[in-house]
mmCIF file of C-alpha atoms in Angstrom:
data_model
loop_
_atom_site.group_PDB
_atom_site.id
_atom_site.type_symbol
_atom_site.label_atom_id
_atom_site.label_comp_id
_atom_site.label_asym_id
_atom_site.label_seq_id
_atom_site.Cartn_x
_atom_site.Cartn_y
_atom_site.Cartn_z
ATOM 1 C CA MET W 3 19.432 16.798 3.822
ATOM 2 C CA SER W 4 16.942 18.980 2.001
ATOM 3 C CA GLU W 5 16.137 22.543 2.924
ATOM 4 C CA PHE W 6 12.478 21.752 2.171
ATOM 5 C CA LEU W 7 11.745 18.464 3.946
ATOM 6 C CA ASN W 8 13.128 15.523 5.895
ATOM 7 C CA VAL W 9 12.262 11.984 4.852
ATOM 8 C CA SER W 10 13.039 8.761 6.700
ATOM 9 C CA GLU W 11 15.688 6.701 4.913
ATOM 10 C CA ASN W 12 14.512 3.120 5.541
ATOM 11 C CA PHE W 13 14.105 1.594 2.080
ATOM 12 C CA MET W 14 10.939 -0.503 1.749
ATOM 13 C CA ARG W 15 9.528 0.841 5.035
ATOM 14 C CA LYS W 16 6.632 3.314 5.014
ATOM 15 C CA PRO W 17 8.299 6.739 5.089
ATOM 16 C CA THR W 18 7.595 9.743 7.232
ATOM 17 C CA ILE W 19 7.848 13.275 5.870
ATOM 18 C CA GLU W 20 8.619 16.380 7.903
ATOM 19 C CA PHE W 21 7.967 19.609 6.017
ATOM 20 C CA LEU W 22 10.528 22.316 6.813
ATOM 21 C CA THR W 23 8.923 25.106 4.758
ATOM 22 C CA GLU W 24 5.368 26.269 4.172
ATOM 23 C CA GLU W 25 6.033 26.758 0.467
ATOM 24 C CA PRO W 26 7.253 23.959 -1.812
ATOM 25 C CA PRO W 27 10.255 24.353 -4.112
ATOM 26 C CA ALA W 28 9.550 25.758 -7.571
ATOM 27 C CA GLY W 29 9.080 23.277 -10.394
ATOM 28 C CA LEU W 30 9.791 19.566 -10.273
ATOM 29 C CA HIS W 31 12.188 18.928 -7.380
ATOM 30 C CA ILE W 32 13.987 15.572 -7.269
ATOM 31 C CA GLU W 33 16.011 14.406 -4.295
ATOM 32 C CA VAL W 34 17.628 10.982 -3.962
ATOM 33 C CA ILE W 35 17.492 9.942 -0.304
ATOM 34 C CA ARG W 36 19.135 6.540 -0.825
ATOM 35 C CA GLU W 37 21.072 5.721 -4.003
ATOM 36 C CA GLY W 38 20.501 2.206 -5.298
ATOM 37 C CA ALA W 39 23.074 0.202 -7.248
ATOM 38 C CA GLY W 40 20.701 -1.324 -9.782
ATOM 39 C CA GLU W 41 19.765 -0.484 -13.342
ATOM 40 C CA PRO W 42 18.713 3.130 -14.013
ATOM 41 C CA ILE W 43 15.142 3.750 -15.142
ATOM 42 C CA GLN W 44 14.714 4.638 -18.801
ATOM 43 C CA ALA W 45 11.553 5.771 -20.572
ATOM 44 C CA GLY W 46 9.578 2.738 -21.702
ATOM 45 C CA LYS W 47 10.863 0.511 -18.872
ATOM 46 C CA GLN W 48 8.406 -1.142 -16.535
ATOM 47 C CA ILE W 49 9.134 -0.699 -12.848
ATOM 48 C CA GLU W 50 7.773 -1.816 -9.517
ATOM 49 C CA ALA W 51 7.751 0.870 -6.856
ATOM 50 C CA HIS W 52 6.440 1.431 -3.371
ATOM 51 C CA TYR W 53 5.274 4.981 -2.790
ATOM 52 C CA LEU W 54 3.677 7.377 -0.367
ATOM 53 C CA GLY W 55 1.820 10.365 -1.803
ATOM 54 C CA GLN W 56 1.142 13.431 0.290
ATOM 55 C CA VAL W 57 -0.094 16.935 -0.395
ATOM 56 C CA TRP W 58 2.641 19.499 0.405
ATOM 57 C CA ASN W 59 2.264 20.250 4.125
ATOM 58 C CA GLY W 60 -1.020 18.339 4.074
ATOM 59 C CA ASN W 61 -2.602 14.919 4.206
ATOM 60 C CA ILE W 62 -1.339 11.595 2.887
ATOM 61 C CA PHE W 63 -3.667 10.670 0.031
ATOM 62 C CA ASP W 64 -2.274 7.256 -0.949
ATOM 63 C CA ASN W 65 0.471 4.765 -0.198
ATOM 64 C CA SER W 66 1.335 1.272 -1.345
ATOM 65 C CA TYR W 67 3.133 0.238 1.859
ATOM 66 C CA ASP W 68 -0.105 -0.328 3.775
ATOM 67 C CA ARG W 69 -1.372 -2.532 0.925
ATOM 68 C CA GLY W 70 1.878 -4.543 0.985
ATOM 69 C CA GLN W 71 2.037 -4.468 -2.818
ATOM 70 C CA PRO W 72 4.256 -2.212 -4.956
ATOM 71 C CA LEU W 73 2.738 -0.483 -7.972
ATOM 72 C CA SER W 74 3.848 -1.750 -11.377
ATOM 73 C CA PHE W 75 3.842 0.688 -14.302
ATOM 74 C CA THR W 76 5.769 1.748 -17.397
ATOM 75 C CA VAL W 77 7.687 5.018 -17.015
ATOM 76 C CA GLY W 78 7.648 7.824 -19.565
ATOM 77 C CA ILE W 79 4.539 6.893 -21.554
ATOM 78 C CA GLY W 80 1.758 8.693 -19.668
ATOM 79 C CA MET W 81 0.545 5.843 -17.431
ATOM 80 C CA VAL W 82 1.207 8.032 -14.382
ATOM 81 C CA ILE W 83 1.297 11.782 -13.758
ATOM 82 C CA GLN W 84 3.920 13.790 -15.635
ATOM 83 C CA GLY W 85 5.990 14.478 -12.494
ATOM 84 C CA TRP W 86 6.524 10.734 -11.969
ATOM 85 C CA ASP W 87 7.155 10.120 -15.681
ATOM 86 C CA GLU W 88 9.890 12.778 -15.804
ATOM 87 C CA GLY W 89 11.194 12.610 -12.239
ATOM 88 C CA LEU W 90 11.979 8.893 -12.183
ATOM 89 C CA ILE W 91 14.090 8.807 -15.367
ATOM 90 C CA GLY W 92 17.681 7.942 -14.439
ATOM 91 C CA ILE W 93 16.830 6.806 -10.885
ATOM 92 C CA ARG W 94 18.437 3.447 -10.092
ATOM 93 C CA GLU W 95 16.758 0.288 -8.860
ATOM 94 C CA GLY W 96 17.123 0.155 -5.081
ATOM 95 C CA SER W 97 16.824 3.938 -4.653
ATOM 96 C CA ARG W 98 14.530 5.967 -2.429
ATOM 97 C CA VAL W 99 13.687 9.249 -4.123
ATOM 98 C CA VAL W 100 11.479 12.181 -3.175
ATOM 99 C CA LEU W 101 9.630 14.010 -5.912
ATOM 100 C CA SER W 102 7.995 17.365 -5.194
ATOM 101 C CA ILE W 103 5.585 17.714 -8.098
ATOM 102 C CA PRO W 104 3.947 21.044 -8.955
ATOM 103 C CA SER W 105 0.264 21.057 -9.785
ATOM 104 C CA GLU W 106 0.823 21.466 -13.533
ATOM 105 C CA MET W 107 2.791 18.174 -13.552
ATOM 106 C CA GLY W 108 0.294 16.477 -11.228
ATOM 107 C CA TYR W 109 -3.469 16.855 -11.195
ATOM 108 C CA GLY W 110 -3.673 20.503 -12.297
ATOM 109 C CA ALA W 111 -6.477 22.911 -11.523
ATOM 110 C CA ALA W 112 -9.042 20.114 -11.169
ATOM 111 C CA GLY W 113 -7.191 18.173 -8.479
ATOM 112 C CA VAL W 114 -8.692 14.913 -7.246
ATOM 113 C CA PRO W 115 -11.212 16.042 -4.613
ATOM 114 C CA GLN W 116 -12.192 12.495 -3.599
ATOM 115 C CA ALA W 117 -8.533 11.878 -2.649
ATOM 116 C CA GLY W 118 -8.214 15.188 -0.800
ATOM 117 C CA ILE W 119 -6.107 16.808 -3.554
ATOM 118 C CA ARG W 120 -7.261 20.339 -4.310
ATOM 119 C CA GLY W 121 -6.673 22.088 -7.602
ATOM 120 C CA GLY W 122 -3.235 23.700 -7.546
ATOM 121 C CA ASP W 123 -1.807 21.402 -4.855
ATOM 122 C CA THR W 124 1.870 20.462 -4.967
ATOM 123 C CA LEU W 125 2.335 16.746 -4.345
ATOM 124 C CA VAL W 126 5.174 14.904 -2.650
ATOM 125 C CA PHE W 127 5.902 11.296 -3.536
ATOM 126 C CA VAL W 128 8.448 9.249 -1.625
ATOM 127 C CA THR W 129 9.207 6.410 -4.025
ATOM 128 C CA ASP W 130 11.196 3.230 -3.433
ATOM 129 C CA VAL W 131 12.251 1.743 -6.778
ATOM 130 C CA VAL W 132 11.943 -1.977 -6.060
ATOM 131 C CA ARG W 133 12.588 -3.356 -9.555
ATOM 132 C CA VAL W 134 13.405 -2.140 -13.054
ATOM 133 C CA LYS W 135 12.302 -4.695 -15.653
#
């Protein structure tokens, strides 16, 4: 269990996040909640992943669970924010991982106001790695 947050463990079910601290951990913080037994993610591999994105101690801004469709993308080539590109390397298929992503590895000083992400916000992504292709 993390000193920063609690996350529900049910793989492939929409997670809940309980924040235990006002301040996020420094830097990119990676925590495997459930270790999968599948192939580890390598840069350049395409994956399918369900995710929930939430501002640290704030609102959920996006999740794939409600859409019923995992996101498919290639890891490590800049298709997604830097925190996902770096934080998912080595994570195995079938894992649930939590990434606490500092602003400079997310959306920076600009944020994404239309999604409720302010400049400087730390983001939390609970990610279920469904498939590594």
